[in-house]
Amino acid sequence: MLGSMTSDVPLNELGEFLKKRRSELSPRTVGLPETGGPRRVEGLRREEVAQLASISTDYYTRLEQGRMQASAPVLDTIARVLHLDDDERAYLFQLAGKTTTRTRRHGRQKVQPQLQRVLDDLTATPAIVQGRRGDILAWNALAAALVTDFSRIPEKHRNYPRLIFTDPAMRSLYADWEGSARIAVAQLRMEAAKYPEDPRLIELVGELSTRDKQFAKWWGDHRVAARTVGTKTLIHPVVGELVLDWDTLTANTDPDQHLTVWTGAPGSPTHERLRILASWAADQNMAPSSSLR
């Protein structure tokens, strides 16, 4: 099941998410005795989750079936019972409507002027600005040299998750393509909790599910992740291996816009190779987004 996104998506998605998470836990993991006999379901039973959360089995069953909403304290308890991490807990609360109120927004985003100025000033550091759904709103010349020439991609297709799954060069660029692709799907899942009725997000998920079996499988896993920090290794066709730390900054004027920067440790081979790449990009006239306006 790909989790079709309709008007009743939040409760249905919440139920699917809970079922997936409890299926991954054993009684021993949560401190329950092992009976030794065969179990009809993977992971924990509904009654076991209910017991650990101190709620009735009927209450929990209706919650998983999307027939009721839970209070914040109950959700908090269930999150602890299912050993959810911070991102998964935030996703659970978003699906239940217990966090930030969703705001429907239509039309295409434009990069915030402040973020554009930061991009323009970053000449030795690759950086991009992503919006909702992972849309690429802006980039600098070094980011174009590092990842791809975004200016050659039609605006409607200028989306990072889409690039990861549809551009063959991305599979060669990422040393651990699968790990990066899984993160991209998990981040997209988090977006779906915030904007379940976004038609472009629905279209993107449908397209990638049809085109790529791995995307469809990972989407069905209901893993979630926020855009934060991390380290990735790229195998660049010009400068070779780059071990890059990436960090994400969120615009206060639009929390749906995120500036992602890739850096190498000072004195490291990656730091020197980024300088070489910047020189190469200048020779190639790689275009930052600001020059396209």
Coordinates of N, CA and C in Angstrom, one line a residue, residues 61-263:
T61 N -7.5 -0.3 18.9 CA -8.0 -0.8 17.6 C -8.6 0.2 16.8
R62 N -9.5 1.0 17.4 CA -10.2 2.1 16.7 C -9.2 3.1 16.2
L63 N -8.2 3.4 17.0 CA -7.2 4.3 16.6 C -6.4 3.8 15.4
E64 N -6.1 2.6 15.3 CA -5.3 2.0 14.2 C -6.3 1.9 13.0
Q65 N -7.5 1.8 13.2 CA -8.5 1.7 12.1 C -8.9 3.0 11.5
G66 N -8.4 4.1 12.1 CA -8.7 5.5 11.7 C -10.1 5.9 12.0
R67 N -10.7 5.3 13.1 CA -12.1 5.6 13.5 C -12.2 6.6 14.6
M68 N -11.0 7.1 15.1 CA -11.0 8.0 16.2 C -9.7 8.7 16.3
Q69 N -9.7 9.9 17.0 CA -8.5 10.6 17.3 C -8.1 10.4 18.8
A70 N -6.8 10.4 19.0 CA -6.3 10.2 20.3 C -5.8 11.6 20.9
S71 N -5.8 11.7 22.2 CA -5.3 12.9 22.8 C -3.8 12.9 22.8
A72 N -3.3 14.1 23.0 CA -1.8 14.2 23.0 C -1.1 13.3 24.1
P73 N -1.7 13.2 25.3 CA -1.0 12.4 26.3 C -1.0 10.9 25.9
V74 N -2.1 10.4 25.3 CA -2.2 9.0 24.8 C -1.1 8.8 23.7
L75 N -1.1 9.8 22.8 CA -0.1 9.7 21.7 C 1.3 9.6 22.2
D76 N 1.6 10.4 23.2 CA 2.9 10.5 23.9 C 3.3 9.1 24.5
T77 N 2.3 8.5 25.1 CA 2.5 7.2 25.7 C 2.7 6.1 24.6
I78 N 1.9 6.1 23.6 CA 2.1 5.2 22.5 C 3.5 5.4 21.8
A79 N 3.9 6.6 21.7 CA 5.2 6.8 21.1 C 6.3 6.2 21.9
R80 N 6.2 6.3 23.2 CA 7.2 5.6 24.1 C 7.1 4.1 24.0
V81 N 5.9 3.6 24.0 CA 5.7 2.1 23.9 C 6.3 1.6 22.6
L82 N 6.1 2.3 21.5 CA 6.6 1.8 20.2 C 8.1 2.2 19.9
H83 N 8.7 2.8 20.9 CA 10.1 3.2 20.8 C 10.4 4.1 19.6
L84 N 9.5 5.1 19.4 CA 9.6 6.0 18.3 C 10.7 7.0 18.6
D85 N 11.5 7.3 17.6 CA 12.5 8.4 17.8 C 11.9 9.7 17.6
D86 N 12.7 10.8 17.8 CA 12.1 12.1 17.8 C 11.4 12.5 16.5
D87 N 12.0 12.1 15.3 CA 11.3 12.4 14.0 C 10.0 11.6 13.9
E88 N 10.0 10.3 14.3 CA 8.8 9.5 14.2 C 7.7 10.0 15.2
R89 N 8.1 10.5 16.4 CA 7.2 11.0 17.3 C 6.5 12.3 16.7
A90 N 7.4 13.2 16.1 CA 6.8 14.4 15.5 C 5.9 14.1 14.4
Y91 N 6.2 13.1 13.6 CA 5.4 12.6 12.5 C 4.0 12.1 13.0
L92 N 4.0 11.3 14.1 CA 2.8 10.8 14.7 C 1.9 12.0 15.1
F93 N 2.5 13.0 15.8 CA 1.7 14.1 16.3 C 1.2 14.9 15.1
Q94 N 1.9 15.0 14.1 CA 1.4 15.8 12.9 C 0.2 15.1 12.3
L95 N 0.3 13.8 12.1 CA -0.8 13.0 11.6 C -2.0 13.1 12.4
A96 N -1.8 13.2 13.7 CA -3.0 13.3 14.6 C -3.5 14.8 14.8
G97 N -2.8 15.7 14.1 CA -3.3 17.1 14.2 C -3.0 17.7 15.5
K98 N -1.9 17.3 16.2 CA -1.6 17.8 17.5 C -0.4 18.7 17.5
T99 N 0.1 19.1 16.3 CA 1.2 20.0 16.3 C 0.8 21.2 15.5
T100 N 1.7 21.8 14.8 CA 1.5 23.0 14.0 C 0.3 22.9 13.1
T101 N -0.6 23.8 13.1 CA -1.7 23.8 12.2 C -1.3 23.9 10.7
R102 N -1.8 23.0 9.9 CA -1.4 23.0 8.5 C -2.0 24.2 7.8
T103 N -1.2 24.8 6.9 CA -1.6 25.9 6.1 C -1.6 25.5 4.7
R104 N -2.7 25.6 4.0 CA -2.7 25.2 2.6 C -2.1 26.3 1.8
R105 N -1.1 26.0 0.9 CA -0.5 27.0 0.1 C -0.5 26.5 -1.3
H106 N -0.8 27.4 -2.2 CA -0.9 27.0 -3.6 C 0.1 27.8 -4.4
G107 N 0.4 27.3 -5.6 CA 1.4 28.1 -6.4 C 2.8 27.7 -6.1
R108 N 3.7 28.2 -6.9 CA 5.1 27.8 -6.7 C 5.8 28.8 -5.7
Q109 N 6.7 28.2 -4.9 CA 7.5 29.0 -4.0 C 8.6 29.8 -4.7
K110 N 8.9 30.9 -4.2 CA 10.1 31.6 -4.7 C 11.1 31.8 -3.5
V111 N 12.4 31.7 -3.8 CA 13.4 31.7 -2.8 C 13.3 33.0 -2.0
Q112 N 13.5 33.0 -0.7 CA 13.5 34.2 0.1 C 14.7 35.0 -0.3
P113 N 14.5 36.4 -0.4 CA 15.7 37.2 -0.8 C 16.9 37.0 0.1
Q114 N 16.6 36.8 1.5 CA 17.7 36.7 2.4 C 18.6 35.4 2.0
L115 N 17.9 34.3 1.7 CA 18.6 33.1 1.3 C 19.3 33.3 0.0
Q116 N 18.7 34.0 -0.9 CA 19.4 34.2 -2.2 C 20.7 35.0 -2.0
R117 N 20.7 36.0 -1.1 CA 21.9 36.7 -0.8 C 23.0 35.8 -0.2
V118 N 22.6 34.9 0.7 CA 23.5 34.0 1.2 C 24.1 33.1 0.1
L119 N 23.3 32.6 -0.7 CA 23.8 31.8 -1.9 C 24.8 32.6 -2.7
D120 N 24.4 33.8 -3.0 CA 25.3 34.7 -3.9 C 26.7 34.9 -3.2
D121 N 26.7 34.9 -1.9 CA 28.0 35.2 -1.2 C 28.8 33.9 -1.0
L122 N 28.2 32.8 -1.2 CA 28.9 31.5 -1.0 C 29.6 31.1 -2.3
T123 N 30.9 31.3 -2.4 CA 31.6 30.9 -3.6 C 32.4 29.7 -3.5
A124 N 32.8 29.3 -2.2 CA 33.6 28.2 -2.0 C 32.9 27.1 -1.3
T125 N 31.6 27.2 -1.1 CA 30.7 26.2 -0.4 C 29.5 25.9 -1.3
P126 N 29.3 24.6 -1.7 CA 28.1 24.3 -2.4 C 26.9 24.5 -1.5
A127 N 25.8 25.0 -2.1 CA 24.6 25.3 -1.3 C 23.4 25.3 -2.2
I128 N 22.2 24.8 -1.7 CA 21.0 24.9 -2.4 C 19.9 25.3 -1.5
V129 N 18.8 25.9 -2.0 CA 17.6 26.1 -1.2 C 16.5 25.2 -1.7
Q130 N 15.9 24.4 -0.7 CA 14.8 23.6 -1.1 C 13.5 24.1 -0.4
G131 N 12.5 23.9 -1.1 CA 11.1 24.2 -0.6 C 10.3 23.0 -0.3
R132 N 9.0 23.1 -0.3 CA 8.1 22.0 -0.1 C 8.4 20.9 -1.1
R133 N 8.2 19.7 -0.6 CA 8.4 18.5 -1.4 C 9.9 18.2 -1.8
G134 N 10.8 19.1 -1.4 CA 12.2 19.0 -1.8 C 12.4 19.7 -3.1
D135 N 11.5 20.6 -3.5 CA 11.7 21.4 -4.8 C 12.9 22.2 -4.6
I136 N 13.7 22.3 -5.7 CA 15.0 23.1 -5.6 C 14.6 24.5 -6.1
L137 N 14.7 25.4 -5.2 CA 14.3 26.8 -5.5 C 15.5 27.7 -6.0
A138 N 16.7 27.4 -5.5 CA 17.8 28.2 -5.8 C 19.1 27.4 -5.5
W139 N 20.2 27.8 -6.1 CA 21.5 27.1 -5.9 C 22.6 28.1 -6.3
N140 N 23.8 27.7 -5.9 CA 25.0 28.5 -6.3 C 25.8 27.7 -7.4
A141 N 26.8 28.3 -8.0 CA 27.5 27.7 -9.0 C 28.2 26.4 -8.6
L142 N 28.7 26.4 -7.4 CA 29.4 25.2 -6.9 C 28.5 24.1 -6.6
A143 N 27.2 24.3 -6.2 CA 26.3 23.3 -6.1 C 25.9 22.6 -7.4
A144 N 25.8 23.5 -8.5 CA 25.6 23.0 -9.8 C 26.7 22.1 -10.3
A145 N 27.9 22.5 -9.9 CA 29.1 21.7 -10.3 C 29.2 20.4 -9.5
L146 N 28.7 20.5 -8.3 CA 28.8 19.3 -7.4 C 27.8 18.2 -7.8
V147 N 26.5 18.7 -8.0 CA 25.4 17.7 -8.1 C 25.0 17.6 -9.6
T148 N 24.5 18.7 -10.2 CA 24.1 18.7 -11.6 C 23.8 20.1 -12.0
D149 N 23.7 20.4 -13.3 CA 23.4 21.7 -13.7 C 21.9 21.9 -13.7
F150 N 21.4 22.4 -12.5 CA 20.0 22.5 -12.3 C 19.3 23.4 -13.3
S151 N 20.0 24.4 -13.9 CA 19.4 25.3 -14.9 C 18.9 24.5 -16.1
R152 N 19.5 23.3 -16.4 CA 19.1 22.6 -17.6 C 17.8 21.7 -17.3
I153 N 17.4 21.7 -16.1 CA 16.2 20.8 -15.7 C 15.0 21.7 -15.7
P154 N 13.9 21.3 -16.4 CA 12.7 22.0 -16.4 C 12.2 22.3 -15.0
E155 N 11.7 23.5 -14.7 CA 11.4 23.9 -13.4 C 10.4 22.9 -12.7
K156 N 9.5 22.4 -13.4 CA 8.5 21.5 -12.8 C 9.1 20.2 -12.3
H157 N 10.3 19.9 -12.9 CA 11.0 18.6 -12.5 C 12.2 18.9 -11.6
R158 N 12.4 20.1 -11.2 CA 13.5 20.5 -10.4 C 13.2 20.2 -8.9
N159 N 13.3 18.9 -8.6 CA 12.9 18.4 -7.3 C 14.0 17.3 -6.9
Y160 N 14.5 17.4 -5.7 CA 15.6 16.6 -5.3 C 15.2 15.1 -5.2
P161 N 14.2 14.7 -4.5 CA 13.8 13.3 -4.5 C 13.6 12.8 -5.9
R162 N 13.0 13.5 -6.8 CA 12.8 13.1 -8.2 C 14.1 12.9 -8.9
L163 N 15.1 13.8 -8.7 CA 16.4 13.6 -9.3 C 17.1 12.3 -8.8
I164 N 17.0 12.1 -7.5 CA 17.7 10.9 -7.0 C 17.2 9.6 -7.6
F165 N 15.9 9.6 -7.9 CA 15.3 8.3 -8.4 C 15.2 8.3 -9.9
T166 N 15.3 9.4 -10.6 CA 15.2 9.4 -12.1 C 16.4 9.7 -12.9
D167 N 17.4 10.3 -12.2 CA 18.6 10.7 -12.9 C 19.7 9.6 -12.7
P168 N 20.1 8.8 -13.7 CA 21.1 7.8 -13.5 C 22.4 8.3 -13.0
A169 N 22.8 9.5 -13.3 CA 24.0 10.1 -12.8 C 24.0 10.1 -11.2
M170 N 22.9 10.3 -10.6 CA 22.8 10.4 -9.2 C 23.2 9.1 -8.5
R171 N 22.9 8.0 -9.2 CA 23.3 6.7 -8.6 C 24.8 6.5 -8.6
S172 N 25.5 7.1 -9.6 CA 26.9 7.0 -9.6 C 27.5 8.1 -8.7
L173 N 26.9 9.2 -8.5 CA 27.4 10.3 -7.7 C 27.5 9.9 -6.2
Y174 N 26.4 9.3 -5.7 CA 26.3 8.9 -4.3 C 27.0 7.6 -4.0
A175 N 28.0 7.6 -3.2 CA 28.7 6.3 -2.8 C 27.7 5.3 -2.2
D176 N 26.8 5.9 -1.3 CA 25.7 5.1 -0.7 C 24.4 5.6 -1.3
W177 N 24.1 5.3 -2.5 CA 22.9 5.8 -3.1 C 21.7 5.3 -2.4
E178 N 21.6 4.1 -2.0 CA 20.4 3.5 -1.3 C 20.2 4.3 0.0
G179 N 21.2 4.5 0.8 CA 21.0 5.2 2.0 C 20.5 6.6 1.8
S180 N 21.0 7.3 0.8 CA 20.6 8.7 0.5 C 19.1 8.7 0.0
A181 N 18.8 7.7 -0.8 CA 17.5 7.6 -1.4 C 16.5 7.3 -0.3
R182 N 16.8 6.4 0.6 CA 15.9 6.1 1.8 C 15.6 7.4 2.6
I183 N 16.7 8.2 2.8 CA 16.5 9.4 3.6 C 15.6 10.4 2.8
A184 N 15.7 10.5 1.5 CA 14.9 11.3 0.7 C 13.4 10.9 0.8
V185 N 13.2 9.6 0.8 CA 11.8 9.1 0.9 C 11.2 9.4 2.3
A186 N 12.1 9.2 3.3 CA 11.6 9.5 4.7 C 11.3 11.0 4.9
Q187 N 12.1 11.9 4.3 CA 11.8 13.3 4.4 C 10.6 13.7 3.7
L188 N 10.3 13.0 2.5 CA 9.1 13.2 1.8 C 7.9 12.8 2.6
R189 N 8.0 11.7 3.3 CA 7.0 11.2 4.2 C 6.6 12.3 5.2
M190 N 7.6 12.9 5.8 CA 7.4 14.0 6.7 C 6.6 15.1 6.1
E191 N 6.9 15.5 4.9 CA 6.2 16.5 4.1 C 4.8 16.1 3.9
A192 N 4.5 14.8 3.7 CA 3.2 14.4 3.4 C 2.3 14.5 4.6
A193 N 2.9 14.4 5.8 CA 2.1 14.6 7.1 C 1.7 16.1 7.2
K194 N 2.5 17.0 6.7 CA 2.2 18.4 6.9 C 1.2 18.9 5.8
Y195 N 1.3 18.3 4.6 CA 0.5 18.8 3.5 C -0.1 17.5 2.7
P196 N -1.0 16.8 3.4 CA -1.5 15.6 2.7 C -2.3 15.8 1.5
E197 N -2.8 17.0 1.3 CA -3.7 17.3 0.2 C -3.0 18.1 -0.9
D198 N -1.7 18.2 -0.8 CA -0.9 19.0 -1.8 C -0.9 18.2 -3.1
P199 N -1.6 18.7 -4.2 CA -1.7 18.0 -5.4 C -0.3 17.6 -6.1
R200 N 0.6 18.6 -5.9 CA 1.9 18.3 -6.6 C 2.7 17.2 -5.8
L201 N 2.5 17.1 -4.5 CA 3.1 16.1 -3.7 C 2.4 14.7 -4.1
I202 N 1.1 14.7 -4.2 CA 0.4 13.5 -4.6 C 0.9 13.0 -5.9
E203 N 1.1 13.9 -6.9 CA 1.5 13.6 -8.2 C 2.9 13.1 -8.2
L204 N 3.8 13.7 -7.4 CA 5.2 13.2 -7.3 C 5.3 11.8 -6.7
V205 N 4.6 11.6 -5.6 CA 4.6 10.2 -5.0 C 4.0 9.2 -6.0
G206 N 3.0 9.5 -6.7 CA 2.4 8.6 -7.7 C 3.4 8.3 -8.8
E207 N 4.0 9.3 -9.3 CA 5.0 9.1 -10.4 C 6.2 8.3 -10.0
L208 N 6.8 8.6 -8.8 CA 7.9 7.8 -8.4 C 7.6 6.4 -8.0
S209 N 6.4 6.2 -7.4 CA 5.9 4.9 -7.1 C 5.8 4.0 -8.3
T210 N 5.3 4.6 -9.4 CA 5.1 3.9 -10.6 C 6.4 3.6 -11.3
R211 N 7.3 4.5 -11.3 CA 8.6 4.4 -12.0 C 9.7 3.6 -11.3
D212 N 9.6 3.5 -10.0 CA 10.7 2.9 -9.2 C 10.1 2.0 -8.1
K213 N 10.4 0.7 -8.2 CA 9.9 -0.3 -7.2 C 10.5 0.0 -5.8
Q214 N 11.7 0.4 -5.8 CA 12.4 0.7 -4.5 C 11.7 1.8 -3.8
F215 N 11.3 2.9 -4.6 CA 10.6 4.0 -4.0 C 9.3 3.5 -3.4
A216 N 8.5 2.7 -4.2 CA 7.3 2.2 -3.7 C 7.4 1.4 -2.4
K217 N 8.4 0.6 -2.4 CA 8.7 -0.2 -1.2 C 9.0 0.6 0.0
W218 N 9.9 1.6 -0.1 CA 10.4 2.4 1.0 C 9.2 3.3 1.4
W219 N 8.4 3.8 0.5 CA 7.3 4.7 0.8 C 6.3 3.9 1.7
G220 N 6.2 2.6 1.4 CA 5.3 1.8 2.2 C 5.8 1.4 3.6
D221 N 7.1 1.7 3.8 CA 7.7 1.4 5.1 C 7.4 2.4 6.2
H222 N 6.9 3.6 5.7 CA 6.4 4.7 6.6 C 7.6 5.2 7.5
R223 N 8.8 5.2 7.0 CA 9.9 5.8 7.8 C 9.8 7.3 7.6
V224 N 10.2 8.0 8.6 CA 10.2 9.5 8.5 C 11.5 10.1 9.0
A225 N 11.9 11.3 8.5 CA 13.1 12.0 8.9 C 12.9 13.4 8.6
A226 N 13.5 14.2 9.5 CA 13.5 15.7 9.3 C 14.8 16.1 8.6
R227 N 14.8 17.2 8.0 CA 16.0 17.8 7.4 C 16.9 18.4 8.5
T228 N 18.0 17.8 8.8 CA 18.8 18.3 9.9 C 20.3 18.3 9.4
V229 N 21.1 17.4 9.8 CA 22.5 17.3 9.5 C 22.9 15.9 9.1
G230 N 24.1 15.8 8.6 CA 24.6 14.4 8.2 C 25.9 14.5 7.5
T231 N 26.4 13.3 7.1 CA 27.6 13.2 6.3 C 27.3 12.3 5.1
K232 N 27.8 12.7 3.9 CA 27.6 11.9 2.7 C 28.9 11.8 1.9
T233 N 29.1 10.7 1.3 CA 30.3 10.6 0.4 C 29.9 10.6 -1.0
L234 N 30.4 11.5 -1.8 CA 30.1 11.5 -3.2 C 31.4 11.1 -4.0
I235 N 31.1 10.5 -5.2 CA 32.2 10.1 -6.1 C 32.0 11.0 -7.3
H236 N 32.7 12.2 -7.3 CA 32.5 13.2 -8.3 C 33.3 12.8 -9.6
P237 N 32.8 13.0 -10.8 CA 33.5 12.6 -12.0 C 34.7 13.5 -12.3
V238 N 34.8 14.7 -11.7 CA 35.9 15.6 -12.0 C 37.0 15.5 -10.9
V239 N 36.6 15.5 -9.6 CA 37.5 15.7 -8.5 C 37.6 14.4 -7.6
G240 N 36.8 13.4 -7.9 CA 36.9 12.2 -7.2 C 36.1 12.2 -5.9
E241 N 36.6 11.4 -4.9 CA 35.8 11.2 -3.6 C 35.8 12.5 -2.8
L242 N 34.5 12.8 -2.3 CA 34.3 13.9 -1.5 C 33.5 13.5 -0.2
V243 N 34.1 13.7 0.9 CA 33.3 13.3 2.2 C 32.8 14.6 2.7
L244 N 31.5 14.8 2.6 CA 30.9 16.1 2.8 C 30.0 16.1 4.0
D245 N 30.2 17.0 4.9 CA 29.2 17.3 6.0 C 28.1 18.2 5.5
W246 N 26.8 17.9 5.7 CA 25.8 18.7 5.2 C 24.9 19.2 6.4
D247 N 24.5 20.4 6.3 CA 23.7 21.1 7.4 C 22.6 21.8 6.8
T248 N 21.5 21.9 7.5 CA 20.3 22.5 7.0 C 19.8 23.7 7.9
L249 N 19.6 24.8 7.3 CA 19.2 26.0 8.0 C 17.8 26.4 7.5
T250 N 16.9 26.7 8.4 CA 15.5 27.0 8.0 C 15.2 28.5 8.0
A251 N 14.6 29.0 7.0 CA 14.3 30.5 7.0 C 13.1 30.8 7.9
N252 N 13.4 31.8 8.8 CA 12.3 32.2 9.7 C 11.1 32.8 9.0
T253 N 11.4 33.4 7.9 CA 10.3 34.1 7.1 C 9.4 33.1 6.4
D254 N 10.0 31.9 6.2 CA 9.2 30.8 5.5 C 9.8 29.5 6.0
P255 N 9.2 28.8 7.0 CA 9.7 27.6 7.5 C 9.8 26.4 6.5
D256 N 9.1 26.6 5.4 CA 9.2 25.6 4.3 C 10.3 25.8 3.4
Q257 N 11.2 26.7 3.7 CA 12.4 26.9 2.8 C 13.6 26.6 3.7
H258 N 14.5 25.7 3.1 CA 15.7 25.2 3.8 C 16.9 25.4 3.0
L259 N 17.9 26.0 3.6 CA 19.2 26.2 3.0 C 20.1 25.0 3.4
T260 N 20.6 24.2 2.4 CA 21.5 23.1 2.7 C 22.8 23.4 2.2
V261 N 23.8 23.3 3.0 CA 25.2 23.6 2.6 C 26.1 22.3 2.8
W262 N 27.0 22.1 1.9 CA 27.9 20.9 2.0 C 29.3 21.5 2.3
T263 N 30.0 21.0 3.3 CA 31.4 21.5 3.6 C 32.3 20.3 3.8

